[in-house]
CSV table of C-alpha atoms in Angstrom, one decimal:
chain,number,residue,atom,x,y,z
A,40,MET,CA,-45.5,-32.2,-39.0
A,41,ASN,CA,-44.3,-30.6,-42.2
A,42,LYS,CA,-40.9,-32.0,-43.2
A,43,ILE,CA,-38.5,-30.3,-45.5
A,44,LYS,CA,-35.0,-31.4,-46.6
A,45,VAL,CA,-32.5,-29.1,-48.1
A,46,VAL,CA,-30.3,-31.4,-50.2
A,47,ASN,CA,-27.4,-30.1,-52.2
A,48,ASN,CA,-28.7,-26.6,-51.6
A,49,ARG,CA,-32.2,-27.5,-53.1
A,50,ILE,CA,-35.4,-27.3,-51.0
A,51,ILE,CA,-37.3,-30.6,-51.2
A,52,PRO,CA,-40.6,-30.9,-49.4
A,53,PHE,CA,-41.8,-34.0,-47.6
A,54,ASP,CA,-45.3,-34.3,-46.3
A,55,CYS,CA,-46.0,-30.6,-46.4
A,56,ASP,CA,-49.4,-29.1,-46.0
A,57,ASP,CA,-50.3,-25.4,-46.0
A,58,VAL,CA,-46.7,-24.5,-46.9
A,59,LEU,CA,-45.9,-22.8,-50.1
A,60,ILE,CA,-42.4,-23.7,-51.3
A,61,ASN,CA,-40.5,-22.5,-54.3
A,62,GLU,CA,-36.8,-22.5,-55.3
A,63,SER,CA,-35.6,-20.3,-52.5
A,64,SER,CA,-38.5,-19.6,-50.2
A,65,ILE,CA,-40.8,-21.3,-47.7
A,66,ARG,CA,-44.1,-19.6,-46.8
A,67,PHE,CA,-46.2,-20.7,-43.8
A,68,MET,CA,-49.8,-19.8,-44.1
A,69,LYS,CA,-51.3,-21.8,-41.3
A,70,ASN,CA,-50.3,-22.7,-37.7
A,71,GLY,CA,-48.2,-25.8,-37.5
A,72,ASP,CA,-44.9,-27.6,-36.9
A,73,CYS,CA,-42.1,-28.0,-39.3
A,74,TYR,CA,-38.8,-29.8,-39.4
A,75,ILE,CA,-36.0,-28.7,-41.8
A,76,GLU,CA,-32.8,-30.8,-42.3
A,77,TYR,CA,-29.8,-29.6,-44.2
A,78,ILE,CA,-28.0,-32.4,-46.0
A,79,ASP,CA,-24.8,-32.0,-48.1
A,80,SER,CA,-25.6,-28.3,-48.4
A,81,ASP,CA,-22.7,-25.9,-48.4
A,82,ASN,CA,-24.3,-22.9,-50.0
A,83,VAL,CA,-27.9,-22.4,-48.9
A,84,SER,CA,-30.0,-19.3,-49.4
A,85,ILE,CA,-33.6,-19.3,-48.1
A,86,ASN,CA,-36.4,-16.9,-47.2
A,87,ILE,CA,-38.8,-18.2,-44.6
A,88,ASN,CA,-42.0,-16.2,-44.5
A,89,ILE,CA,-44.7,-16.4,-41.9
A,90,ASP,CA,-48.1,-14.9,-42.6
A,91,SER,CA,-50.1,-12.8,-40.3
A,92,ASN,CA,-51.5,-14.5,-37.2
A,93,VAL,CA,-49.7,-17.7,-37.9
A,94,CYS,CA,-47.8,-19.5,-35.2
A,95,ILE,CA,-45.0,-21.9,-36.3
A,96,ASN,CA,-42.8,-24.3,-34.3
A,97,LEU,CA,-39.8,-24.8,-36.5
A,98,PHE,CA,-36.9,-27.1,-35.9
A,99,GLU,CA,-33.7,-26.9,-38.0
A,100,TYR,CA,-31.0,-29.6,-38.0
A,101,SER,CA,-27.6,-29.7,-39.6
A,102,GLU,CA,-24.9,-32.2,-39.3
A,103,ASN,CA,-22.5,-31.6,-42.3
A,104,GLU,CA,-18.9,-31.2,-43.1
A,105,LYS,CA,-19.6,-27.6,-44.0
A,106,LEU,CA,-22.6,-25.4,-44.0
A,107,ASP,CA,-22.7,-22.0,-45.6
A,108,ILE,CA,-26.2,-20.5,-45.1
A,109,ASN,CA,-27.9,-17.3,-45.7
A,110,ILE,CA,-31.4,-17.3,-44.2
A,111,ASN,CA,-34.1,-14.7,-43.7
A,112,TYR,CA,-37.0,-15.0,-41.4
A,113,ASN,CA,-39.8,-12.6,-42.3
A,114,LEU,CA,-42.7,-12.3,-39.9
A,115,ASP,CA,-45.9,-10.4,-40.6
A,116,LYS,CA,-48.5,-9.0,-38.2
A,117,LYS,CA,-48.9,-11.1,-35.0
A,118,ALA,CA,-46.9,-13.9,-36.6
A,119,SER,CA,-45.1,-16.1,-34.1
A,120,LEU,CA,-42.0,-18.2,-34.7
A,121,ILE,CA,-40.7,-20.6,-32.1
A,122,LEU,CA,-37.4,-21.7,-33.6
A,123,SER,CA,-35.1,-24.4,-32.4
A,124,LYS,CA,-31.9,-25.2,-34.2
A,125,PHE,CA,-29.2,-27.8,-33.6
A,126,TYR,CA,-26.0,-27.7,-35.6
A,127,CYS,CA,-23.0,-30.0,-35.4
A,128,ASN,CA,-21.0,-29.1,-38.5
A,129,GLY,CA,-17.3,-29.3,-39.4
A,130,ASN,CA,-17.4,-25.6,-40.3
A,131,THR,CA,-20.3,-23.2,-40.4
A,132,LYS,CA,-20.8,-19.8,-41.9
A,133,ALA,CA,-24.3,-18.4,-41.2
A,134,LYS,CA,-25.9,-15.1,-42.0
A,135,ILE,CA,-29.2,-14.9,-40.3
A,136,THR,CA,-31.6,-12.0,-40.7
A,137,ILE,CA,-34.8,-11.7,-38.8
A,138,ASN,CA,-37.3,-9.1,-40.0
A,139,LEU,CA,-40.1,-8.5,-37.6
A,140,ARG,CA,-41.8,-6.4,-40.2
A,141,GLU,CA,-45.3,-5.9,-38.8
A,142,GLU,CA,-46.7,-5.1,-35.4
A,143,LYS,CA,-46.7,-7.8,-32.6
A,144,ALA,CA,-44.6,-10.2,-34.6
A,145,ASN,CA,-42.4,-12.2,-32.3
A,146,ILE,CA,-39.6,-14.7,-32.5
A,147,LYS,CA,-38.1,-17.1,-29.9
A,148,TYR,CA,-34.8,-18.1,-31.4
A,149,ASN,CA,-33.1,-21.1,-29.6
A,150,PHE,CA,-29.8,-22.2,-31.1
A,151,SER,CA,-27.7,-25.1,-29.7
A,152,SER,CA,-24.5,-26.1,-31.3
A,153,ILE,CA,-21.5,-28.4,-31.0
A,154,SER,CA,-18.7,-26.7,-32.7
A,155,ASN,CA,-15.8,-28.6,-34.2
A,156,GLY,CA,-14.1,-26.2,-36.6
A,157,ILE,CA,-14.6,-22.6,-37.5
A,158,GLU,CA,-18.1,-21.3,-36.7
A,159,ASP,CA,-19.1,-17.8,-37.8
A,160,TYR,CA,-22.5,-16.5,-37.1
A,161,ASN,CA,-23.9,-13.1,-38.0
A,162,VAL,CA,-27.4,-12.6,-36.7
A,163,ASN,CA,-29.3,-9.4,-37.4
A,164,ILE,CA,-32.7,-8.8,-35.8
A,165,TYR,CA,-34.7,-5.9,-37.2
A,166,HIS,CA,-37.6,-4.6,-35.2
A,167,LEU,CA,-39.5,-2.9,-38.0
A,168,ALA,CA,-42.8,-2.4,-36.3
A,169,LYS,CA,-44.2,-1.6,-32.9
A,170,GLN,CA,-44.7,-4.2,-30.1
A,171,THR,CA,-42.4,-6.7,-31.7
A,172,THR,CA,-40.5,-9.2,-29.6
A,173,SER,CA,-37.2,-11.1,-30.1
A,174,ASP,CA,-35.7,-13.6,-27.7
A,175,VAL,CA,-32.4,-15.0,-28.9
A,176,PHE,CA,-30.7,-17.8,-27.0
A,177,ASN,CA,-27.4,-19.3,-28.3
A,178,LYS,CA,-25.8,-22.2,-26.4
A,179,VAL,CA,-22.6,-23.6,-27.7
A,180,ILE,CA,-20.2,-26.4,-26.7
A,181,ALA,CA,-16.8,-25.4,-28.2
A,182,ARG,CA,-14.6,-28.4,-28.7
A,183,GLU,CA,-10.9,-28.3,-28.6
A,184,ASN,CA,-9.3,-26.2,-31.3
A,185,SER,CA,-12.6,-24.8,-32.6
A,186,SER,CA,-13.4,-21.1,-33.2
A,187,ASN,CA,-16.7,-19.5,-32.5
A,188,PHE,CA,-17.6,-16.0,-33.6
A,189,PHE,CA,-21.0,-14.5,-32.8
A,190,ASP,CA,-22.0,-11.1,-34.0
A,191,ILE,CA,-25.5,-10.5,-32.8
A,192,ASN,CA,-27.1,-7.2,-33.7
A,193,SER,CA,-30.6,-6.0,-32.7
A,194,PHE,CA,-32.1,-2.9,-34.2
A,195,VAL,CA,-34.9,-0.6,-33.2
A,196,GLU,CA,-35.3,2.8,-34.8
A,197,ASN,CA,-36.9,5.8,-33.2
A,198,GLY,CA,-40.7,5.7,-33.3
A,199,ILE,CA,-40.9,1.9,-33.3
A,200,LYS,CA,-42.7,1.8,-29.9
A,201,ASP,CA,-42.8,-0.8,-27.2
A,202,CYS,CA,-40.5,-3.5,-28.5
A,203,THR,CA,-38.8,-6.1,-26.3
A,204,LEU,CA,-35.4,-7.5,-27.1
A,205,ASN,CA,-33.4,-10.2,-25.4
A,206,GLN,CA,-30.1,-11.7,-26.4
A,207,GLN,CA,-28.3,-14.5,-24.4
A,208,THR,CA,-25.3,-16.3,-25.6
A,209,ARG,CA,-23.3,-18.8,-23.7
A,210,ILE,CA,-20.2,-20.7,-24.9
A,211,ILE,CA,-18.8,-23.6,-22.8
A,212,THR,CA,-15.2,-24.4,-23.8
A,213,LEU,CA,-13.8,-27.9,-23.7
A,214,GLY,CA,-10.1,-27.3,-23.9
A,215,ASP,CA,-8.4,-24.5,-25.9
A,216,SER,CA,-10.6,-22.7,-28.4
A,217,ASP,CA,-11.0,-19.3,-29.9
A,218,ASN,CA,-14.3,-17.6,-29.0
A,219,ARG,CA,-15.8,-14.2,-29.4
A,220,ILE,CA,-19.3,-12.8,-28.8
A,221,ASN,CA,-20.3,-9.3,-29.9
A,222,PRO,CA,-23.8,-8.5,-28.6
A,223,ASN,CA,-25.0,-5.2,-30.0
A,224,MET,CA,-28.2,-3.5,-29.5
A,225,PHE,CA,-28.8,-0.4,-31.6
A,226,ILE,CA,-31.8,1.2,-30.0
A,227,GLY,CA,-33.2,4.6,-30.9
A,228,GLU,CA,-36.5,4.3,-29.2
A,229,ASN,CA,-36.9,5.1,-25.5
A,230,SER,CA,-39.8,2.7,-24.9
A,231,THR,CA,-37.7,-0.4,-25.8
A,232,VAL,CA,-37.1,-3.0,-23.1
A,233,ALA,CA,-33.8,-4.7,-23.7
A,234,THR,CA,-31.7,-7.4,-21.8
A,235,HIS,CA,-28.6,-9.3,-22.8
A,236,SER,CA,-25.9,-11.5,-21.4
A,237,SER,CA,-22.9,-13.2,-22.9
A,238,THR,CA,-20.6,-15.7,-21.2
A,239,ILE,CA,-17.6,-17.7,-22.4
A,240,GLY,CA,-15.9,-20.2,-20.1
A,241,SER,CA,-15.2,-23.8,-19.1
A,242,ILE,CA,-17.5,-25.9,-17.0
A,243,SER,CA,-17.6,-24.6,-13.5
A,244,ASP,CA,-15.4,-26.6,-11.0
A,245,ASP,CA,-18.0,-26.1,-8.3
A,246,ASP,CA,-20.7,-27.6,-10.6
A,247,LEU,CA,-18.5,-30.6,-11.3
A,248,PHE,CA,-17.7,-31.0,-7.6
A,249,TYR,CA,-21.3,-31.0,-6.7
A,250,LEU,CA,-22.2,-33.7,-9.3
A,251,MET,CA,-19.2,-35.8,-8.4
A,252,SER,CA,-20.0,-35.5,-4.7
A,253,ARG,CA,-23.1,-37.6,-5.5
A,254,GLY,CA,-21.0,-40.4,-7.0
A,255,ILE,CA,-21.2,-39.3,-10.6
A,256,ALA,CA,-17.9,-39.8,-12.4
A,257,TYR,CA,-16.1,-36.9,-14.0
A,258,LYS,CA,-16.9,-37.9,-17.5
A,259,ASP,CA,-20.5,-38.5,-16.7
A,260,SER,CA,-20.8,-35.2,-14.9
A,261,VAL,CA,-19.4,-33.3,-17.9
A,262,ASN,CA,-21.8,-35.2,-20.1
A,263,LEU,CA,-24.7,-34.4,-17.9
A,264,ILE,CA,-23.9,-30.7,-18.0
A,265,ILE,CA,-23.4,-30.6,-21.7
A,266,LYS,CA,-26.6,-32.6,-22.4
A,267,GLY,CA,-28.5,-30.3,-20.1
A,268,MET,CA,-27.3,-27.2,-21.7
A,269,ILE,CA,-27.8,-28.3,-25.3
A,270,LEU,CA,-31.2,-30.1,-24.9
A,271,SER,CA,-32.9,-27.7,-22.5
A,272,ASN,CA,-32.5,-24.9,-25.1
A,273,ILE,CA,-34.3,-26.6,-27.9
A,274,ASN,CA,-37.6,-28.4,-28.4
A,275,THR,CA,-37.1,-31.7,-30.2
A,276,ASN,CA,-39.1,-34.7,-31.1
A,277,MET,CA,-37.9,-38.1,-29.8
A,278,GLU,CA,-36.2,-39.1,-33.1
A,279,THR,CA,-34.2,-35.9,-33.3
A,280,ARG,CA,-33.4,-36.0,-29.6
A,281,GLU,CA,-32.0,-39.5,-30.0
A,282,LYS,CA,-29.8,-38.3,-32.9
A,283,ILE,CA,-28.5,-35.4,-30.8
A,284,LEU,CA,-27.9,-37.6,-27.7
A,285,LYS,CA,-25.7,-39.9,-29.8
A,286,ILE,CA,-23.6,-37.0,-30.8
A,287,LEU,CA,-23.4,-35.7,-27.2
A,288,ASP,CA,-22.5,-39.1,-25.8
A,289,GLY,CA,-19.3,-39.0,-27.9
A,290,ILE,CA,-18.0,-35.7,-26.4
A,291,GLY,CA,-18.5,-35.9,-22.6
A,292,GLY,CA,-15.4,-35.7,-20.5
A,293,GLU,CA,-13.0,-34.4,-23.2
B,13,MET,CA,-15.7,-45.4,10.3
B,14,LEU,CA,-13.9,-42.0,9.8
B,15,LYS,CA,-10.5,-41.3,11.3
B,16,ILE,CA,-8.7,-38.0,10.8
B,17,ASN,CA,-5.2,-37.9,12.1
B,18,ASN,CA,-3.0,-34.8,12.4
B,19,LEU,CA,-4.6,-33.2,9.3
B,20,GLU,CA,-3.1,-30.1,7.9
B,21,VAL,CA,-4.8,-28.2,5.1
B,22,SER,CA,-3.9,-25.1,3.1
B,23,VAL,CA,-5.6,-22.9,0.6
B,24,THR,CA,-3.5,-20.6,-1.5
B,25,GLY,CA,-0.7,-20.9,1.0
B,26,LYS,CA,-2.7,-20.2,4.1
B,27,LYS,CA,-3.1,-22.9,6.6
B,28,ILE,CA,-6.8,-23.5,7.4
B,29,LEU,CA,-6.7,-26.7,9.4
B,30,LYS,CA,-3.8,-27.8,11.5
B,31,ASP,CA,-3.1,-30.7,13.9
B,32,PHE,CA,-6.7,-31.7,13.3
B,33,ASN,CA,-7.8,-35.0,14.9
B,34,LEU,CA,-11.2,-36.6,14.8
B,35,ILE,CA,-12.6,-40.1,15.1
B,36,ILE,CA,-16.2,-40.9,14.2
B,37,ASN,CA,-17.4,-44.5,14.8
B,38,ASP,CA,-20.2,-46.3,13.1
B,39,GLY,CA,-23.6,-45.0,14.2
B,40,GLU,CA,-22.3,-41.9,16.1
B,41,ILE,CA,-23.5,-38.4,15.7
B,42,HIS,CA,-20.9,-35.6,16.1
B,43,ALA,CA,-21.3,-31.9,15.8
B,44,ILE,CA,-18.7,-29.4,15.0
B,45,MET,CA,-19.4,-25.8,16.1
B,46,GLY,CA,-17.4,-22.6,15.8
B,47,PRO,CA,-17.6,-19.1,14.6
B,48,ASN,CA,-17.2,-18.1,11.0
B,49,GLY,CA,-13.9,-18.7,9.2
B,50,VAL,CA,-12.4,-21.2,11.6
B,51,GLY,CA,-12.3,-24.1,9.1
B,52,LYS,CA,-15.6,-25.9,9.6
B,53,SER,CA,-16.7,-26.0,5.9
B,54,THR,CA,-13.1,-26.6,4.9
B,55,LEU,CA,-13.2,-29.8,6.8
B,56,SER,CA,-16.3,-31.0,5.0
B,57,ARG,CA,-14.8,-30.1,1.5
B,58,VAL,CA,-11.5,-31.9,2.4
B,59,ILE,CA,-13.3,-35.1,3.4
B,60,MET,CA,-15.3,-35.0,0.1
B,61,GLY,CA,-12.1,-34.4,-1.9
B,62,ASP,CA,-12.3,-30.8,-3.2
B,63,ASP,CA,-9.1,-30.2,-5.2
B,64,ASN,CA,-9.1,-26.5,-4.1
B,65,TYR,CA,-7.8,-27.5,-0.7
B,66,LYS,CA,-4.2,-28.8,-0.4
B,67,ILE,CA,-3.5,-31.4,2.2
B,68,THR,CA,0.0,-30.7,3.5
B,69,GLY,CA,0.0,-33.3,6.3
B,70,GLY,CA,-1.9,-36.1,8.1
B,71,THR,CA,-4.3,-38.8,7.0
B,72,ILE,CA,-8.0,-39.4,6.5
B,73,THR,CA,-9.2,-43.0,6.5
B,74,PHE,CA,-12.8,-44.3,6.0
B,75,ASP,CA,-13.6,-47.9,7.0
B,76,GLY,CA,-9.9,-48.4,7.2
B,77,ASP,CA,-9.1,-47.2,3.6
B,78,ASN,CA,-7.0,-44.2,2.8
B,79,LEU,CA,-9.4,-41.6,1.4
B,80,LEU,CA,-6.8,-39.2,0.2
B,81,PRO,CA,-6.0,-40.8,-3.2
B,82,LEU,CA,-9.7,-41.2,-4.1
B,83,THR,CA,-11.6,-38.8,-6.3
B,84,THR,CA,-14.7,-37.1,-5.1
B,85,ASP,CA,-17.1,-39.5,-6.9
B,86,GLU,CA,-15.1,-42.5,-5.5
B,87,ARG,CA,-15.6,-41.2,-2.0
B,88,ALA,CA,-19.3,-40.7,-2.6
B,89,LYS,CA,-19.5,-44.3,-3.9
B,90,LYS,CA,-17.9,-45.4,-0.6
B,91,GLY,CA,-21.0,-44.0,1.1
B,92,ILE,CA,-19.9,-40.4,2.1
B,93,PHE,CA,-22.4,-37.7,1.5
B,94,LEU,CA,-21.9,-34.0,1.9
B,95,ALA,CA,-25.1,-31.9,2.2
B,96,MET,CA,-23.8,-28.6,1.1
B,97,GLN,CA,-24.3,-25.2,2.7
B,98,TYR,CA,-24.8,-23.7,-0.7
B,99,PRO,CA,-26.0,-26.4,-3.1
B,100,MET,CA,-25.1,-25.5,-6.7
B,101,GLU,CA,-27.6,-24.3,-9.2
B,102,ILE,CA,-27.0,-26.0,-12.5
B,103,ASP,CA,-29.0,-24.6,-15.4
B,104,GLY,CA,-30.3,-27.1,-17.9
B,105,VAL,CA,-29.6,-30.2,-15.9
B,106,SER,CA,-32.9,-31.4,-14.7
B,107,ASN,CA,-33.2,-32.5,-11.1
B,108,GLN,CA,-34.7,-35.8,-12.3
B,109,ASP,CA,-31.8,-36.6,-14.7
B,110,PHE,CA,-29.3,-35.7,-12.0
B,111,LEU,CA,-31.0,-37.8,-9.3
B,112,ARG,CA,-31.4,-40.8,-11.6
B,113,THR,CA,-27.8,-40.6,-12.8
B,114,ALA,CA,-26.6,-40.4,-9.2
B,115,ILE,CA,-28.6,-43.3,-8.1
B,116,SER,CA,-27.5,-45.3,-11.1
B,117,ALA,CA,-23.8,-44.5,-10.4
B,118,LYS,CA,-24.2,-45.5,-6.7
B,119,GLU,CA,-26.0,-48.8,-7.5
B,120,GLN,CA,-23.8,-49.4,-10.6
B,121,LYS,CA,-26.8,-50.2,-12.8
B,122,ARG,CA,-29.3,-48.0,-14.6
B,123,ILE,CA,-32.3,-47.5,-12.4
B,124,GLY,CA,-35.6,-48.1,-14.2
B,125,LEU,CA,-37.8,-45.1,-14.6
B,126,TYR,CA,-40.8,-46.6,-12.8
B,127,ASP,CA,-38.7,-47.6,-9.8
B,128,PHE,CA,-37.1,-44.1,-9.8
B,129,ILE,CA,-40.4,-42.4,-9.8
B,130,LEU,CA,-41.7,-44.5,-6.9
B,131,ARG,CA,-38.7,-43.8,-4.8
B,132,CYS,CA,-38.8,-40.1,-5.7
B,133,GLU,CA,-42.5,-39.6,-5.0
B,134,LYS,CA,-42.1,-41.2,-1.5
B,135,GLY,CA,-39.2,-38.9,-0.6
B,136,VAL,CA,-40.8,-35.8,-2.0
B,137,GLU,CA,-44.0,-36.5,0.0
B,138,GLU,CA,-42.1,-37.1,3.2
B,139,LEU,CA,-40.3,-33.9,2.8
B,140,SER,CA,-43.4,-31.9,1.9
B,141,MET,CA,-41.7,-30.8,-1.3
B,142,ASP,CA,-43.4,-29.4,-4.4
B,143,LYS,CA,-43.5,-32.3,-6.9
B,144,ASP,CA,-42.6,-29.9,-9.7
B,145,LEU,CA,-39.1,-29.4,-8.3
B,146,ILE,CA,-38.1,-32.8,-9.6
B,147,HIS,CA,-38.7,-31.7,-13.2
B,148,ARG,CA,-36.9,-28.3,-12.9
B,149,SER,CA,-33.3,-27.5,-13.5
B,150,LEU,CA,-31.2,-28.6,-10.5
B,151,ASN,CA,-31.7,-26.1,-7.7
B,152,VAL,CA,-32.3,-23.3,-10.2
B,153,GLY,CA,-34.9,-20.9,-8.8
B,154,PHE,CA,-35.3,-23.1,-5.6
B,155,SER,CA,-35.8,-21.2,-2.4
B,156,GLY,CA,-33.2,-21.7,0.3
B,157,GLY,CA,-35.5,-24.2,2.1
B,158,GLU,CA,-36.2,-26.1,-1.1
B,159,LYS,CA,-32.5,-26.5,-1.9
B,160,LYS,CA,-31.9,-27.9,1.6
B,161,LYS,CA,-34.8,-30.3,1.3
B,162,ASN,CA,-33.5,-31.4,-2.1
B,163,GLU,CA,-30.2,-32.2,-0.3
B,164,VAL,CA,-32.1,-34.3,2.2
B,165,LEU,CA,-34.0,-36.0,-0.6
B,166,GLN,CA,-30.7,-37.0,-2.1
B,167,ILE,CA,-29.7,-38.6,1.3
B,168,LYS,CA,-32.9,-40.6,1.2
B,169,LEU,CA,-32.3,-41.8,-2.3
B,170,LEU,CA,-28.6,-42.4,-2.2
B,171,LYS,CA,-28.5,-44.0,1.2
B,172,PRO,CA,-25.1,-42.9,2.4
B,173,LYS,CA,-23.4,-44.4,5.5
B,174,PHE,CA,-21.6,-41.3,6.6
B,175,ILE,CA,-23.5,-37.9,6.2
B,176,ILE,CA,-21.9,-34.5,6.6
B,177,LEU,CA,-24.4,-31.7,7.1
B,178,ASP,CA,-22.7,-28.5,6.4
B,179,GLU,CA,-24.9,-25.8,7.9
B,180,LEU,CA,-28.1,-27.5,6.9
B,181,ASP,CA,-29.9,-25.0,9.2
B,182,SER,CA,-28.8,-22.0,7.2
B,183,GLY,CA,-31.6,-20.8,4.8
B,184,LEU,CA,-34.2,-23.0,6.5
B,185,ASP,CA,-37.2,-21.6,8.3
B,186,VAL,CA,-38.2,-23.2,11.6
B,187,ASP,CA,-40.8,-25.5,10.0
B,188,SER,CA,-38.6,-26.6,7.1
B,189,LEU,CA,-35.7,-27.2,9.6
B,190,LYS,CA,-38.0,-29.4,11.6
B,191,ILE,CA,-39.1,-31.4,8.5
B,192,ALA,CA,-35.6,-31.8,7.2
B,193,SER,CA,-34.1,-32.8,10.5
B,194,GLU,CA,-36.9,-35.2,11.3
B,195,ASN,CA,-36.4,-36.9,7.9
B,196,ILE,CA,-32.7,-37.3,8.6
B,197,ALA,CA,-33.4,-38.6,12.1
B,198,LYS,CA,-35.8,-41.1,10.6
B,199,TYR,CA,-33.2,-42.2,8.1
B,200,LYS,CA,-30.7,-42.6,10.9
B,201,GLU,CA,-33.3,-44.7,12.8
B,202,GLU,CA,-33.8,-46.9,9.8
B,203,ASN,CA,-30.0,-47.1,9.2
B,204,PRO,CA,-28.5,-47.2,12.7
B,205,GLU,CA,-25.0,-47.8,11.5
B,206,THR,CA,-25.0,-44.5,9.6
B,207,ALA,CA,-22.8,-41.8,11.2
B,208,ILE,CA,-23.5,-38.1,11.0
B,209,LEU,CA,-21.2,-35.1,11.3
B,210,ILE,CA,-23.2,-31.9,11.8
B,211,ILE,CA,-21.4,-28.6,11.1
B,212,THR,CA,-23.3,-25.7,12.5
B,213,HIS,CA,-23.3,-22.3,14.2
B,214,HIS,CA,-26.6,-22.8,16.0
B,215,PRO,CA,-27.7,-25.4,18.5
B,216,LYS,CA,-31.3,-25.6,17.2
B,217,ILE,CA,-30.6,-28.4,14.8
B,218,LEU,CA,-29.0,-30.4,17.6
B,219,GLU,CA,-32.3,-30.6,19.4
B,220,TYR,CA,-33.5,-32.8,16.5
B,221,LEU,CA,-30.5,-34.9,15.8
B,222,LYS,CA,-29.0,-35.1,19.3
B,223,PRO,CA,-25.2,-35.6,18.9
B,224,GLN,CA,-23.2,-37.6,21.4
B,225,TYR,CA,-20.1,-35.5,20.9
B,226,ILE,CA,-19.8,-31.8,20.3
B,227,HIS,CA,-16.5,-30.3,19.2
B,228,ILE,CA,-15.6,-26.6,19.2
B,229,ILE,CA,-13.2,-25.6,16.5
B,230,ASP,CA,-11.1,-22.5,16.5
B,231,ASN,CA,-8.2,-21.5,14.4
B,232,GLY,CA,-8.2,-24.7,12.4
B,233,THR,CA,-8.2,-27.2,15.2
B,234,ILE,CA,-10.5,-28.7,17.8
B,235,VAL,CA,-10.1,-26.9,21.1
B,236,LYS,CA,-12.9,-28.5,23.1
B,237,THR,CA,-14.9,-31.7,23.0
B,238,GLY,CA,-18.0,-32.4,25.2
B,239,ASP,CA,-21.5,-33.5,25.2
B,240,ALA,CA,-24.8,-31.7,24.5
B,241,SER,CA,-24.3,-29.4,27.4
B,242,LEU,CA,-21.4,-27.8,25.5
B,243,ALA,CA,-23.9,-26.6,22.9
B,244,LEU,CA,-26.1,-25.0,25.6
B,245,ASP,CA,-23.0,-23.3,27.0
B,246,ILE,CA,-22.2,-21.9,23.5
B,247,GLU,CA,-25.7,-20.7,23.1
B,248,LYS,CA,-25.6,-18.9,26.4
B,249,ASN,CA,-22.0,-17.6,26.5
B,250,GLY,CA,-20.7,-17.7,22.9
B,251,TYR,CA,-17.4,-19.0,21.7
B,252,SER,CA,-15.1,-16.6,23.5
B,253,ASN,CA,-14.3,-19.0,26.4
B,254,TYR,CA,-13.0,-21.5,23.9
B,255,LYS,CA,-10.7,-19.4,21.8
B,256,ASN,CA,-7.2,-20.7,21.5
B,257,GLY,CA,-8.0,-23.6,23.9
B,258,LYS,CA,-6.4,-27.0,23.6
B,259,ASN,CA,-8.3,-30.1,23.2
B,260,ASP,CA,-7.4,-32.7,25.8
B,261,ILE,CA,-10.1,-35.1,25.1
B,262,ILE,CA,-9.9,-36.5,21.6
B,263,ASN,CA,-6.8,-38.1,20.4
B,264,GLU,CA,-6.0,-41.6,19.1
B,265,ASP,CA,-4.9,-42.8,22.5
B,266,ASN,CA,-7.9,-41.9,24.7
B,267,TYR,CA,-10.8,-41.8,22.2
B,268,GLU,CA,-13.2,-44.7,22.3
């Protein structure tokens, strides 16, 4: 697996093959897996480019006091990006742009987050060529007194045929928090297939009752639901999974 | 085992159960029958400790202990199991993680993975379940029959001593009802002290589980208690003969 660390806003490659890296861009030229971790980075700007016919499994991890990130994913013809992200930051400001710039490019974007402070996400998905596909799944645990703002915009202009768009965002609140989801789909082409759903709410009492009726204590039931929601949304290796589990163990039953 | 005395229960100010009395001894099988909306499922939720129901009077004891101050999980740990009419679908929580956590909670020690797999495989095979269901999100995308079989699997794994079957027969086809019922009957045979309370509209399930007592509930209270012949009468004539009746069989003084 290719490993990249972004330390103090600088891209530092570890064990990277078939990946071209310069000051602000990462280019994938062959199929493979890649792990990117953000460390002490509060002002990151990166272009991630995926060449034609290349399939990349990418995992991004951030556990920082503050993350301010501007990231562009550019996919060429028949490029495929399976992206899993986990963030647990003090505060986050993220501008994410996905350019599906040639035909049959496709992205599966799975984002899981534990929010602690002010989390502001602006995600723009541009379907710039025919038969492109975007699946966006955001799953967030909003801790007490956190704020979560999601502006998610998908664009398909007239004449860009046979695109498929999907946006799903779910925020589970633990206590009082300020949350907003704006799912927008700007579609000018009749052949587009589009679906979306957005939900904000606390853990269902019925779900908790069901788990507790099997002898699972309240705190463990909450923890089971949180772990399920966060981990089922992302593909991780064992090492990262253990790191995330440690974080999740600390928040069950708040 | 379970003793309910003069129970009164309200939901959003409306009285659902009133002057409700029931005693279930170790090893007994009881069935509660009645039309929709008379309080059958309310009874099961109240025994399990659902906070949405307000108990305004009466007592429930289990093995001599007052159940009412206990949380739902504490009641489950005492050995009470509610097989639900509509088992919840919980996206993301794998059936395997759920079952393993529940068994570990019940046994108060983390069950080993190998031991868990062995127990699961046995139960899954006996219930003719698809093995993949163990790895999927809890009840998500399961058919009605698969959900009910998953409830029975939980009985086999958690080994309760008092089982409430809330309309186990709804959503089950004839073959699945037979498999589910036979598995519960086998569990009962292996654990003769286990008591069962069957809540149902239909007598079919009673052919497999054979209750000693059948109670008709109407308007929040038991209006008639009898043996298996009562179920046959219900099947033939419906509930109209028992509306607004008064139960003269079960109370604390004359129930054995």
